[in-house]
Coordinates of C-alpha atoms in Angstrom, one line a residue:
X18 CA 18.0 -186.9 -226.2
X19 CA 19.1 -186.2 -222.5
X20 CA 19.6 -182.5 -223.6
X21 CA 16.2 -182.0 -225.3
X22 CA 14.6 -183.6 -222.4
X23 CA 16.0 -181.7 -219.8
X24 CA 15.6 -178.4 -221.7
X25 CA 11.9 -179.7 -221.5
X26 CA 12.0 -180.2 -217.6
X27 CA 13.3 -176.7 -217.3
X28 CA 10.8 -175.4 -219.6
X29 CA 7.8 -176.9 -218.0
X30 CA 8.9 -175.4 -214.6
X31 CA 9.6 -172.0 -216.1
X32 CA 5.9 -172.1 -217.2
X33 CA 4.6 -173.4 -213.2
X34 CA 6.3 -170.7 -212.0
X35 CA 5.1 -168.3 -214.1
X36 CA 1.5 -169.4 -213.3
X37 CA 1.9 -169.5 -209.9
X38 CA 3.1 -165.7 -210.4
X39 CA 0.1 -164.8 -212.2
X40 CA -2.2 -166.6 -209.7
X41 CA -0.6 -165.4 -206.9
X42 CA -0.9 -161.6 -208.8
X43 CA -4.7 -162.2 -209.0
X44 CA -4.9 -161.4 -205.2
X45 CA -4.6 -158.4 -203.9
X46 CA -2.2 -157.5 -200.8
X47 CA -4.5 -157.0 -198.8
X48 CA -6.4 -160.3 -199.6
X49 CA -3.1 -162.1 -198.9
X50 CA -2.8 -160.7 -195.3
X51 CA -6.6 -161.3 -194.5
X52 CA -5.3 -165.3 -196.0
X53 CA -2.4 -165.5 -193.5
X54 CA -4.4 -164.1 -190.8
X55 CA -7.1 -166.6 -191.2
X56 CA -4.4 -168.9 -191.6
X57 CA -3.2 -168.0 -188.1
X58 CA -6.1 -168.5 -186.0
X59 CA -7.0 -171.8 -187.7
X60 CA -4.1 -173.3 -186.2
X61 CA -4.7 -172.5 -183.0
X62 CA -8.2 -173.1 -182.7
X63 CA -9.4 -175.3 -179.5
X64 CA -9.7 -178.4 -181.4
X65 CA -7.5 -178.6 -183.8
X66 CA -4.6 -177.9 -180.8
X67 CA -5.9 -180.8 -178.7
X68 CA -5.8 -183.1 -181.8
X69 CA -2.5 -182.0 -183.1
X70 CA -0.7 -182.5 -179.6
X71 CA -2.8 -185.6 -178.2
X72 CA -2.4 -188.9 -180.1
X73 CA -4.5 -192.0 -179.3
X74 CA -2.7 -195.3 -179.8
X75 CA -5.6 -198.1 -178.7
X76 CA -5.3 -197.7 -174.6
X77 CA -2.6 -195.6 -174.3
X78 CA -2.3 -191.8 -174.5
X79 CA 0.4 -189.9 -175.9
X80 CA 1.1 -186.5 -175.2
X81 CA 4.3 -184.4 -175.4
X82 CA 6.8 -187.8 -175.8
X83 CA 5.3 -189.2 -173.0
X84 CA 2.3 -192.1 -172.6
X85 CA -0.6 -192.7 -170.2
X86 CA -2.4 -196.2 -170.1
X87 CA -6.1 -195.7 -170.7
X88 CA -8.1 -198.1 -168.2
X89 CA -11.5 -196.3 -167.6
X90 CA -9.5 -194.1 -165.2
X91 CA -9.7 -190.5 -167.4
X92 CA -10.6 -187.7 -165.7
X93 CA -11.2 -184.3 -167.0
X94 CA -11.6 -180.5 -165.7
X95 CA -11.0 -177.4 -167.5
X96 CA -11.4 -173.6 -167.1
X97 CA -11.1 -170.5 -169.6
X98 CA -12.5 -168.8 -172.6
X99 CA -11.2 -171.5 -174.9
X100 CA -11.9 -174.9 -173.0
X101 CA -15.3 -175.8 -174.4
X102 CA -14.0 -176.5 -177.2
X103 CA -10.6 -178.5 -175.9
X104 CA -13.1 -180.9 -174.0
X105 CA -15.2 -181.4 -176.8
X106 CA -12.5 -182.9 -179.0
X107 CA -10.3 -184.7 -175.9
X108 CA -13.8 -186.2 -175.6
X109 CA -13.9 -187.5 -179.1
X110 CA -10.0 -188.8 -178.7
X111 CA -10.5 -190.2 -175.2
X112 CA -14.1 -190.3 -174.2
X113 CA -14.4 -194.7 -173.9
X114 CA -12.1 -194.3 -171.2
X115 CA -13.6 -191.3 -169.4
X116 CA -15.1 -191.2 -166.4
X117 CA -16.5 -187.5 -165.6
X118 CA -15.9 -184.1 -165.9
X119 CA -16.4 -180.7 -165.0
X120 CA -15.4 -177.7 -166.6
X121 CA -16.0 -174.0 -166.0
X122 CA -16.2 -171.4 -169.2
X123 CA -17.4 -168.1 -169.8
X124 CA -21.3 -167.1 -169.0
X125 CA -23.2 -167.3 -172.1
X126 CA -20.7 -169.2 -174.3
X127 CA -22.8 -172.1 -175.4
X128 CA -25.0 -170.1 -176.8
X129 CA -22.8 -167.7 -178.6
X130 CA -21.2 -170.7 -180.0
X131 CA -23.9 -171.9 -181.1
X132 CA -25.2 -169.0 -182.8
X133 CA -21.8 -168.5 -184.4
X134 CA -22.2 -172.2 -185.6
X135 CA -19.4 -173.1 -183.8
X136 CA -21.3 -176.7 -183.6
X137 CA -17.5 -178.5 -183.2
X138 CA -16.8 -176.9 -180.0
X139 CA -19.8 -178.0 -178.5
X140 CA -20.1 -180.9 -176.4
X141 CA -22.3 -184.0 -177.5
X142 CA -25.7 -184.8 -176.0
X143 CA -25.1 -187.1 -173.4
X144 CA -21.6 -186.1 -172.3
X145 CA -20.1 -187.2 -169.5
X146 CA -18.4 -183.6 -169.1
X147 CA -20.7 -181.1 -166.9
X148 CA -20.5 -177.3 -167.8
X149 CA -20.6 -174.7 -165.8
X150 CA -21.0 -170.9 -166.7
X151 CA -19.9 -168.0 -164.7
X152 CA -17.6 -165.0 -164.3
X153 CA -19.4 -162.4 -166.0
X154 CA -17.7 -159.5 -167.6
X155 CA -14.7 -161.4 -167.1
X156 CA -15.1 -161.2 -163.4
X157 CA -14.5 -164.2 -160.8
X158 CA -18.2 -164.7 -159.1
X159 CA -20.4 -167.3 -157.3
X160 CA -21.3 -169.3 -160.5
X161 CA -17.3 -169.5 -160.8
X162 CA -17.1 -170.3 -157.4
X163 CA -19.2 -173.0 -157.5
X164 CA -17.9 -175.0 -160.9
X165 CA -14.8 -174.1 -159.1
X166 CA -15.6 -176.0 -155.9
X167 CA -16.9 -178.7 -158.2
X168 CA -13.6 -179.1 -160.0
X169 CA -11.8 -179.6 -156.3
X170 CA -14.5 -182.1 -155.7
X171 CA -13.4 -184.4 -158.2
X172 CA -9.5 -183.9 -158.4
X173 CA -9.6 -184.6 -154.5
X174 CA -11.3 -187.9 -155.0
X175 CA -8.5 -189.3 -157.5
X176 CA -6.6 -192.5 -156.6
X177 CA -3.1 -193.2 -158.1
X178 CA -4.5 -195.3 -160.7
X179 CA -5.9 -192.2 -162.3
X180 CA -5.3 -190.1 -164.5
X181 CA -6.7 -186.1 -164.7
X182 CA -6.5 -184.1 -167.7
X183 CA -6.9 -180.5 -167.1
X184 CA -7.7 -178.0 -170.2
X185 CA -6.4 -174.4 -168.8
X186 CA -6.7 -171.0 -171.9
X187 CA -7.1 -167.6 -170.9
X188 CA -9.8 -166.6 -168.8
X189 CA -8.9 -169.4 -166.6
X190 CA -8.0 -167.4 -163.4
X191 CA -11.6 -165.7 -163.0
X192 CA -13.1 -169.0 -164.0
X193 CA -11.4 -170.8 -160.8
X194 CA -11.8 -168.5 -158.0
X195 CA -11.5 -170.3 -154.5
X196 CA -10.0 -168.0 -151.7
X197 CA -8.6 -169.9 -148.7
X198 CA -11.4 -169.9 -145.9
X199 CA -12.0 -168.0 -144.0
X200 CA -11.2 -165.5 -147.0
X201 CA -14.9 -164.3 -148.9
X202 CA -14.3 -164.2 -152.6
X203 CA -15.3 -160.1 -152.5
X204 CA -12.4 -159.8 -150.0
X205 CA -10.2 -161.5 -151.7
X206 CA -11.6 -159.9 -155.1
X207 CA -10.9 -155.6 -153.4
X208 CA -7.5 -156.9 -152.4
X209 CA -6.7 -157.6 -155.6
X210 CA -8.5 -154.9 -157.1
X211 CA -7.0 -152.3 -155.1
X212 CA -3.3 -154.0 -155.5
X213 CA -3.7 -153.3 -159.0
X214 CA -5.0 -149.7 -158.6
X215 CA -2.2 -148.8 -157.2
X216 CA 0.5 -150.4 -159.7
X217 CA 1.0 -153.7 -158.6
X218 CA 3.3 -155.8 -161.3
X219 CA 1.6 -158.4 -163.2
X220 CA 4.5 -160.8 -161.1
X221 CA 3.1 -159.3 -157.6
X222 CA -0.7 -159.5 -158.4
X223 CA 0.0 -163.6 -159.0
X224 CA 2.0 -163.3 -155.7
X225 CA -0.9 -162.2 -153.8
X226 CA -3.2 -164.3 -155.8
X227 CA -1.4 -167.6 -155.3
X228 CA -1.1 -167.2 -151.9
X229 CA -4.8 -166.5 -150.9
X230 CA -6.1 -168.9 -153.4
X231 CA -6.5 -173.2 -153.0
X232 CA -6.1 -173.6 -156.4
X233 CA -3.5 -171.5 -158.0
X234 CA -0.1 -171.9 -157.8
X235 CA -0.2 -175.7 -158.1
X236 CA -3.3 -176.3 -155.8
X237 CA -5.2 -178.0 -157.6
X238 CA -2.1 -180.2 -158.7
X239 CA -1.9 -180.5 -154.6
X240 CA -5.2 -181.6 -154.3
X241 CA -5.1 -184.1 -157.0
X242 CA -2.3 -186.1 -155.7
X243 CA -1.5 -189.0 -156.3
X244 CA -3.2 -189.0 -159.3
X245 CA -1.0 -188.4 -162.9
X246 CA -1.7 -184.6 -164.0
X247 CA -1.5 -183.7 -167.1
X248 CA -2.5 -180.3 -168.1
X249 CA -2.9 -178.9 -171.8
X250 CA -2.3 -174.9 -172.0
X251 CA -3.4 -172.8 -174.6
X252 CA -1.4 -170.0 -174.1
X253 CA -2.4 -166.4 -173.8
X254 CA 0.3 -164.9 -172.1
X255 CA 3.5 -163.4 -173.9
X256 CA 6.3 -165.8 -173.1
X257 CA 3.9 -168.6 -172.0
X258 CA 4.9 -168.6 -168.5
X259 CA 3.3 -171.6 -167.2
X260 CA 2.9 -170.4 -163.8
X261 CA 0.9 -166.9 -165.0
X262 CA -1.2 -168.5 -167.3
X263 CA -4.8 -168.9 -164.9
X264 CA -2.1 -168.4 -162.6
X265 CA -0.6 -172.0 -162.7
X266 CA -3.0 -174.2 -160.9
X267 CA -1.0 -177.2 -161.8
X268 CA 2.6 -175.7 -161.6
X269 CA 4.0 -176.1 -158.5
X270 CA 4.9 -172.4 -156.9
X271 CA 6.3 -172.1 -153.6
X272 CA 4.6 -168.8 -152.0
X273 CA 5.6 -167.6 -148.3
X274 CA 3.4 -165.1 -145.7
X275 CA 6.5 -162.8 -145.4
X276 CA 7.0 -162.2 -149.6
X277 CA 3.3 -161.0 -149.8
X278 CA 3.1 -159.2 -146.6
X279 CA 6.0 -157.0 -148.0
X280 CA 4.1 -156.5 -151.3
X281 CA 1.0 -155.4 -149.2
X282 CA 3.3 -153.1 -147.5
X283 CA 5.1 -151.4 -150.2
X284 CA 1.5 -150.6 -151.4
X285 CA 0.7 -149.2 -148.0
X286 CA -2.3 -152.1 -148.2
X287 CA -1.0 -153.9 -145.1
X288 CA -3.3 -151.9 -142.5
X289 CA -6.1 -151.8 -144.2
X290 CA -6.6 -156.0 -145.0
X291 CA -9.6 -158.0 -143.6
X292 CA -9.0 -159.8 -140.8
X293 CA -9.5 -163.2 -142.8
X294 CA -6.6 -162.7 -145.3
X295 CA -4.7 -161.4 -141.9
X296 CA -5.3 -165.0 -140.7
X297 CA -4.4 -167.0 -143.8
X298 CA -1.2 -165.1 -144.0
X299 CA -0.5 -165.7 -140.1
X300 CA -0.3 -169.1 -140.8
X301 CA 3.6 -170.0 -140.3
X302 CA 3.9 -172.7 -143.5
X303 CA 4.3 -172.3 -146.6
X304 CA 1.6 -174.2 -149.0
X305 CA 4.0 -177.1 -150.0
X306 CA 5.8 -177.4 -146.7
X307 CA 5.1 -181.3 -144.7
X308 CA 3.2 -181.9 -147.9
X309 CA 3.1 -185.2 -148.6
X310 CA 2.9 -184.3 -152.8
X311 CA 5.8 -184.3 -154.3
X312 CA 4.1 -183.7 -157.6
X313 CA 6.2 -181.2 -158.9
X314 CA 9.3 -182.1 -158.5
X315 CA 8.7 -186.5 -159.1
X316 CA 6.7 -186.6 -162.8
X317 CA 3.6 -186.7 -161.4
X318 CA 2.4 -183.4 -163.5
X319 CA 2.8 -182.7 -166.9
X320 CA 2.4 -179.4 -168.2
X321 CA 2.3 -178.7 -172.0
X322 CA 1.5 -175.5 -174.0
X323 CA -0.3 -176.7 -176.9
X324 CA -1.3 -173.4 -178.8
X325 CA 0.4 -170.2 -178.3
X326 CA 0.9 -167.2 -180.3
X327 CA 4.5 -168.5 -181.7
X328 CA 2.6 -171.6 -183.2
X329 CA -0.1 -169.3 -185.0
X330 CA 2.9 -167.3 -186.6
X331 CA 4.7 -170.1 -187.2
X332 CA 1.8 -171.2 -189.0
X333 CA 1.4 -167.9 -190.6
X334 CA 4.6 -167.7 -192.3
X335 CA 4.3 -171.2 -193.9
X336 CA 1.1 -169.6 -195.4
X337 CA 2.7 -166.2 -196.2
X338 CA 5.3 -168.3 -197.9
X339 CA 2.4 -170.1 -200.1
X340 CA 1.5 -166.8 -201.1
X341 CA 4.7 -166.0 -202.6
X342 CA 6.4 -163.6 -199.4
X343 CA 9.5 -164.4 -197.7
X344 CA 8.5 -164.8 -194.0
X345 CA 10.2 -162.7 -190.9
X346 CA 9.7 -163.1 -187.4
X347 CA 9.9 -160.1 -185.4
X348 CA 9.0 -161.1 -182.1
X349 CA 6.4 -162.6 -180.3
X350 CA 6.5 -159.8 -177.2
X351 CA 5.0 -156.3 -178.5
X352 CA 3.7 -154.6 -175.9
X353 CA 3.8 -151.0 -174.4
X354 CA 1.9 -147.9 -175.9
X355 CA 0.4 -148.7 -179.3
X356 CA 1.9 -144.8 -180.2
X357 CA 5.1 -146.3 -179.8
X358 CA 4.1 -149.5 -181.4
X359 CA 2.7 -147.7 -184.4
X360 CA 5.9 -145.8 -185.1
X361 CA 8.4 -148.9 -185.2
X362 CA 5.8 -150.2 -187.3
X363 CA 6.2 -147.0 -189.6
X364 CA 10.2 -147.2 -188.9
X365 CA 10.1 -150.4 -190.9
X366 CA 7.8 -150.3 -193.3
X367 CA 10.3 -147.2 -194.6
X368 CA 13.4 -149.1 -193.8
X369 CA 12.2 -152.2 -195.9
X370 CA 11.3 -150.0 -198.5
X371 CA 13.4 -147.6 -199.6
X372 CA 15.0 -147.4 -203.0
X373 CA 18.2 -146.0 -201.7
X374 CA 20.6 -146.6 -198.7
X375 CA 18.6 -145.8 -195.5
X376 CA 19.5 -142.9 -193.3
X377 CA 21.2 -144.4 -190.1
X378 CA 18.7 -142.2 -188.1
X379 CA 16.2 -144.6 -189.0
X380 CA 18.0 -147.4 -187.7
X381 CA 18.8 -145.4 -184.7
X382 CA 15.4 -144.8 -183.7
X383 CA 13.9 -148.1 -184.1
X384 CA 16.7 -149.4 -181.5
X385 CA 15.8 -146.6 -179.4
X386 CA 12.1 -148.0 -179.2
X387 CA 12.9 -151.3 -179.6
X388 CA 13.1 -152.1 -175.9
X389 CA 10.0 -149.7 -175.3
X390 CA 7.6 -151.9 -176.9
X391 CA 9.0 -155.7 -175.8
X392 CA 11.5 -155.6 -179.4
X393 CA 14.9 -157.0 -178.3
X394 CA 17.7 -155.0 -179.8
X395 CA 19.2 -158.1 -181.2
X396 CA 15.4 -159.4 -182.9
X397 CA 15.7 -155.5 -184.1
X398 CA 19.3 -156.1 -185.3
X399 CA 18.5 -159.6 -187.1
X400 CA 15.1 -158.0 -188.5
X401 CA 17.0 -154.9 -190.5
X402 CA 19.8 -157.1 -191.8
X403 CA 17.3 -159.5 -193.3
X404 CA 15.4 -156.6 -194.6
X405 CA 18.5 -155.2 -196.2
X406 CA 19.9 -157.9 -197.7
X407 CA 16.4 -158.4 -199.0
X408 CA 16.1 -155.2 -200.6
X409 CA 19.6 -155.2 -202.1
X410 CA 19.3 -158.5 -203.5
X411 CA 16.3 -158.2 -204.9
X412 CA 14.4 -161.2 -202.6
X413 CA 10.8 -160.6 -203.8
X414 CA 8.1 -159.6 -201.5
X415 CA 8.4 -159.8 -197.6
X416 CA 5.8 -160.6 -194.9
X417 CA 7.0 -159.1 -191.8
X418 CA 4.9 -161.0 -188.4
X419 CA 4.6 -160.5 -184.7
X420 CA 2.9 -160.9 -182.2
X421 CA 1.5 -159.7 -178.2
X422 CA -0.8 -157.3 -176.9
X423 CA 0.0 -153.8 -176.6
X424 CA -1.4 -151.0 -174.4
X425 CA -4.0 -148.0 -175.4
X426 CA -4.3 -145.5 -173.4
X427 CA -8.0 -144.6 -172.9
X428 CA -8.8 -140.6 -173.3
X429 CA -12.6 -141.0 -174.7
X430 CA -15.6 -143.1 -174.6
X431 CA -15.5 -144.1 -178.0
X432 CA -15.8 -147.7 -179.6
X433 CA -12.4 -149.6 -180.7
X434 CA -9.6 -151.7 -179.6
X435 CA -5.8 -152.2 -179.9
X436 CA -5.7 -154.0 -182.9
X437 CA -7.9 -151.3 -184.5
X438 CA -6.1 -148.3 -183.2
X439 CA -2.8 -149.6 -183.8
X440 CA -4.0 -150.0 -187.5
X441 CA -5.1 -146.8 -187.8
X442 CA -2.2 -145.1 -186.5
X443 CA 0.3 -147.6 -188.3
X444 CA -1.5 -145.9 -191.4
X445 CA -0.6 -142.2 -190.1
X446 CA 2.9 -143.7 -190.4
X447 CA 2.4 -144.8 -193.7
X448 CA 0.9 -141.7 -194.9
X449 CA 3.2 -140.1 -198.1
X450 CA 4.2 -143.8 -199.1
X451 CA 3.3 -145.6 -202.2
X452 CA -0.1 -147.7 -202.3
X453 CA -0.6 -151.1 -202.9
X454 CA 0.8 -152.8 -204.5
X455 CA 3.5 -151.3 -204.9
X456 CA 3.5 -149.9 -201.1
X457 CA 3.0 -151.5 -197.8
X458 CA 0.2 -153.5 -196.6
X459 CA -0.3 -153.7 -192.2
X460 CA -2.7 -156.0 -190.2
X461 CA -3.4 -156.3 -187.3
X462 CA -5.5 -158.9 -185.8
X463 CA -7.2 -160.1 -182.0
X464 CA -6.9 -164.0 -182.5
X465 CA -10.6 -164.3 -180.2
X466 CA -11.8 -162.1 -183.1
X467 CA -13.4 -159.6 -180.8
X468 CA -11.2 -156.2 -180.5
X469 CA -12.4 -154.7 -177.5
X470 CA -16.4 -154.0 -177.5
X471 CA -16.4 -154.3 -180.7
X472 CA -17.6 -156.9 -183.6
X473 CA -14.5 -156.6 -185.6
X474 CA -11.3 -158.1 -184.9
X475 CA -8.9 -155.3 -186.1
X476 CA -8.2 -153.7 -189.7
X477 CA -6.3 -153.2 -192.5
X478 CA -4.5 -150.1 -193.5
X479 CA -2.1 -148.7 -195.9
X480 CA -0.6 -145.2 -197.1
X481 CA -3.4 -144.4 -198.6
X482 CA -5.7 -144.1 -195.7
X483 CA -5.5 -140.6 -194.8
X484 CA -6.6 -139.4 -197.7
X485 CA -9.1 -141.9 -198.2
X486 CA -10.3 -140.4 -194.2
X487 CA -9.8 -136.8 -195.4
X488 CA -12.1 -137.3 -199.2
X489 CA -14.8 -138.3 -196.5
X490 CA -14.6 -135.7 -194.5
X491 CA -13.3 -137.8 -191.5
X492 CA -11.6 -136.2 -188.5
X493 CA -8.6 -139.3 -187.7
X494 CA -7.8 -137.3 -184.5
X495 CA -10.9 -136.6 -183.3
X496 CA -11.3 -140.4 -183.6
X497 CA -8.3 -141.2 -181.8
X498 CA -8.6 -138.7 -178.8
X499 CA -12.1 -140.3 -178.3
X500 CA -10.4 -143.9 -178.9
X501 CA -13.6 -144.1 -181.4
X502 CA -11.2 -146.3 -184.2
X503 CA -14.2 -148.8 -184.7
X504 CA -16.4 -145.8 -185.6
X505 CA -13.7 -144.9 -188.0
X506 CA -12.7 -148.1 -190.0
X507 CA -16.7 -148.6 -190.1
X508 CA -17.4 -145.2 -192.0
X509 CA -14.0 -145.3 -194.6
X510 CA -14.8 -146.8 -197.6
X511 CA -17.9 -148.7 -196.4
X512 CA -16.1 -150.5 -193.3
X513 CA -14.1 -152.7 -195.5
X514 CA -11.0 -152.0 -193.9
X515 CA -12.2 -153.7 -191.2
X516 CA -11.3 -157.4 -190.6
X517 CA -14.3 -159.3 -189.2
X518 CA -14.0 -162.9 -188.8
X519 CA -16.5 -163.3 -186.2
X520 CA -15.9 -165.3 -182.6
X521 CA -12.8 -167.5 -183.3
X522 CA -13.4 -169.6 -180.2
X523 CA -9.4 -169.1 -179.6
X524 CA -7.1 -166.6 -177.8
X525 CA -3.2 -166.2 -178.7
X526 CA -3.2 -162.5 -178.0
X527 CA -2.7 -160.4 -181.4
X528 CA -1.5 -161.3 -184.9
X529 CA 0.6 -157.9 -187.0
X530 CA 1.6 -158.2 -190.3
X531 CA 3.7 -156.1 -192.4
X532 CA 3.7 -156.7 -196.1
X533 CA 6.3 -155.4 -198.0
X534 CA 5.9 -155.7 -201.7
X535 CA 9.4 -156.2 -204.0
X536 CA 11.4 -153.0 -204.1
X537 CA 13.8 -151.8 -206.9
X538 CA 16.3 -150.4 -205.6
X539 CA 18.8 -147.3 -207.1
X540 CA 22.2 -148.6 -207.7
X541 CA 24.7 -145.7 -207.1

C-alpha cells in the first residue's frame, strides 16, 4: 500500500509540473519580462517601502532593529520626486502621534498623480503634512527655497523629547536648496553649474555643494539636534551612498575651506567666485567644529535605505523564478556609454547561448569592457560560469538582471532615452540570432517610468528587430545619430515594443533583463 501510494504522490506532482509548464508556455517571453519588470517597480514603490521597513507596535516605532516611543512628539519633513507618497503612508502608520510637517516635491506632482490615479500617494484632506512644490525642470528655485527654509524652521524648533522623520528619494538636492548667507541661490546655482561644465567629479560637485549649503552634508541633522533623526532613503544613486543621495542632509560630512578651494582651483574657478562664497569659505572652521551636536557619531541619527535598485532586482528574480527562469545577478552598477553597454549585453546573450563551446575571444572581450561599463571582472567571472554550467547542464531558461544608469551621448535632437536606446542597440547585437522563443529576449526599463522626454519607460527587443525596422522601411541609424529611439520603437510594429507603464511614482535608476530561453547544446 505504501508503494502504490507513493507512486501516486509522484504521479500527481509529475502532472503539477507539467501544468505549470504548459501555463508558464502560454506566455510569451516577452510577456514574462514585461511581468518581472512590473514586478520590479511594485516593490519599490513609495508606499509599499515605508510600510515594509516601518512597523507600528501600539506607541512605539520600529524601524531598522531599532524602536522610537510614540508620545505626540512625531515630526516629519521630506524632499524628492518620491516623497509624496512616503509621507502619505508614514502618515497612515504614525499620523495619532504626529505633530506637523513639511515636505517639498516636485512642481506639478499632485496633479500628475492625480491624473495618473495615483490616489495612494496622495495625502488625506486634512493632513497635518504641508506641501510645497518647486524646482522646476529639476532645478533648485525660490519655491524650493522657501519649503526649504520651512523645513529648517521646524527641525530647529525640536526638543530632545522629539523625534523627526525625514523622507529623502531622488530629486531631493534641488528640492532643498539653502546656500549659506550671504551666498544668493543663483550664485551658488553658476558655481555649481560651471564646476560641472568643466568636469567636475560627481565626488567634487558634493564637495562644493556641502560646503556652501546649510543643509547638506548633515545640516539639517545639525540643526535638528537634540532631537532623534531618523531618516528613510529611497535610493537613486548606484551604490546608495548615503552621503550623495540629496547630498546627505542627515549624514554627518566633515567639509573644510582649504579641500574646496583646491577643487575651485584645479578648475581655474578660484578667481572668478562672488565675493559671498569668498566669504563663507574664509571662515576658519569647519561646519562641525565647537559644535555642540554630536549627532553623528552618539545614535542620535538613523539613516536607513529603504528602497533601492538591489531590492527591486531582488524582487525581480523571485518573480522571474515564478515564471519558470533561473535568476542571475549581474550587477547593480552599469554605467558608462550605452554603445559599450549594448555590446556586453550582445557578448552575453551569445555566450549564454551558444550550442557549442564558446570562442575564448568572447570571454575576452566581455572582461575587457567589463570595467568600462561599472561590471567587476569578478561579477563578469561569476556571471559566465553560471551561464556555462547552465548551458551544459541543461538548467532550463535563464533571466539575466541588472541594474544603474548609463550614459548617451547626445548627437541629435530627436525624442528617446537610455533605456530606449540601449534597447535598440542591444537588438543590433542581437541581429542574426534566433527569435523568440527560442532566442533571446532584452528589457530595459526607467523604474520612474518616464525615459527621458518621453511617455514610455524603455522597450523590448530581440534578433528579430532589424528586420522587422528594415520591412518598414526604417533607417535604425538615422534614428540613432538623431538619438530619435522613441520615434523608432513608436513606428515598428505599431509601438508595441515599447514598454509604457505610465508615472510609477518611484525612482531606483534602471531595470535590464536578459532572457535566455533553454539551449540544446552539441555534444562533441
Amino acid at each position: 500500500m505504501a508503494r502504490v501510494l507513493s507512486l501516486l504522490r509522484s504521479q500527481t506532482l509529475v502532472t503539477l509540473a507539467g501544468v505549470r509548464r504548459t501555463v508558464l508556455c502560454r506566455m510569451s517571453l516577452e510577456a514574462r519580462a514585461r511581468e518581472v519588470f512590473a514586478t520590479a517597480v511594485e516593490a519599490v514603490q513609495p508606499d509599499v517601502v515605508v510600510r515594509r521597513s516601518v512597523e507600528r507596535k501600539d506607541d512605539s516605532l520600529l524601524i531598522d532593529g531599532r524602536s522610537f516611543v510614540l508620545r505626540n512628539n512625531l515630526h516629519l519633513v521630506g524632499f524628492g520626486k518620491a516623497v509624496l507618497g512616503m509621507a502619505a503612508e508614514a502618515e497612515r502608520i504614525v499620523g495619532d502621534h504626529l505633530v506637523n510637517g513639511v515636505i517639498s516635491v516636485p512642481h506639478g506632482i499632485q496633479e500628475t498623480l492625480r491624473c495618473h490615479g495615483k490616489n495612494q500617494m496622495l495625502l488625506k484632506d486634512k493632513s497635518r503634512i504641508k506641501v510645497m512644490e518647486g524646482a522646476k525642470h529639476n532645478l533648485p528655485d525660490g519655491d524650493a527655497q522657501n519649503a526649504a527654509e520651512c523645513i529648517k524652521q521646524l527641525a530647529s524648533e525640536l526638543t530632545e523629547q522629539d523625534l523627526l522623520l525625514v523622507l529623502i528619494s531622488g530629486g531631493g538636492s534641488a528640492l532643498l536648496p539653502a546656500p549659506i548667507p550671504p551666498i544668493s541661490l543663483q550664485e551658488k546655482h553658476d558655481v555649481t553649474r560651471r564646476l560641472a561644465g568643466s568636469g567636475a567629479t560627481i565626488q567634487e560637485l558634493n564637495t562644493v555643494r556641502r560646503a556652501l549649503s546649510l543643509l547638506k552634508g548633515g545640516g539639517l541633522a545639525r540643526v535638528a539636534h537634540p532631537a532623534q533623526v531618523v531618516a528613510l532613503i529611497l535610493s537613486d544613486v548606484i551604490g546608495d551612498p548615503l552621503d550623495l543621495i540629496a547630498s546627505g542632509p542627515t549624514v554627518r560630512t566633515d567639509v573644510c575651506s582649504e579641500e574646496v578651494i583646491s577643487i575651485l582651483q584645479s578648475y581655474n574657478l578660484s578667481d572668478s567666485l562672488p565675493a559671498s562664497v569668498n566669504e563663507v569659505l574664509g571662515r576658519v572652521s569647519p561646519r562641525w567644529e565647537n559644535s555642540k551636536d554630536d549627532s553623528g557619531r552618539t545614535g542620535h541619527v538613523l539613516n536607513t535605505v529603504i528602497g533601492s535598485n538591489g531590492i527591486a532586482l531582488k524582487c525581480a528574480g523571485r518573480r522571474a523564478r515564478e515564471l519558470g527562469f533561473r535568476p542571475v545577478v549581474l550587477s547593480l552598477g552599469v554605467c558608462g556609454n550605452v554603445k559599450l553597454v549594448s555590446r556586453l549585453y550582445g557578448l552575453l546573450a551569445r555566450f549564454a547561448s551558444s550550442r557549442d563551446e564558446p570562442p575564448p575571444e568572447l570571454a575576452a572581450e566581455m572582461l575587457r569592457l567589463g570595467p568600462e561599463v561599472g561590471v567587476a571582472s569578478w561579477d563578469l567571472y561569476r556571471t559566465m560560469q553560471v551561464l556555462d554550467e547552465g548551458r551544459k547542464e541543461g538548467w532550463g531558461a535563464t533571466c539575466l538582471l541588472a541594474g544603474g544608469e548609463p550614459t548617451v551621448e547626445l548627437t541629435g535632437k530627436g525624442r528617446g532615452g537610455r533605456n530606449q536606446e540601449l534597447a535598440l542597440r542591444v537588438g543590433l547585437e542581437l541581429r542574426g540570432m534566433e527569435l523568440p522563443p527560442r532566442g533571446p529576449v532584452f528589457l530595459s526599463g526607467g523604474t520612474d517610468g518616464q525615459d527621458g522626454p518621453t511617455e514610455a519607460a524603455g522597450a523590448v527587443t530581440d534578433g528579430g528587430l532589424w528586420e522587422e525596422a528594415r520591412a518598414q522601411g526604417l533607417d535604425i541609424d538615422g534614428h540613432l545619430n538623431d538619438n530619435d529611439s522613441f520615434t523608432f520603437f513608436s513606428n515598428v510594429s505599431g509601438g508595441q515594443r515599447l514598454l509604457s507603464p505610465g508615472l510609477t511614482g518611484t525612482n531606483v535608476m534602471d531595470v535590464h533583463m536578459l532572457l535566455i530561453p533553454s539551449i540544446p547544446i552539441r555534444i562533441h
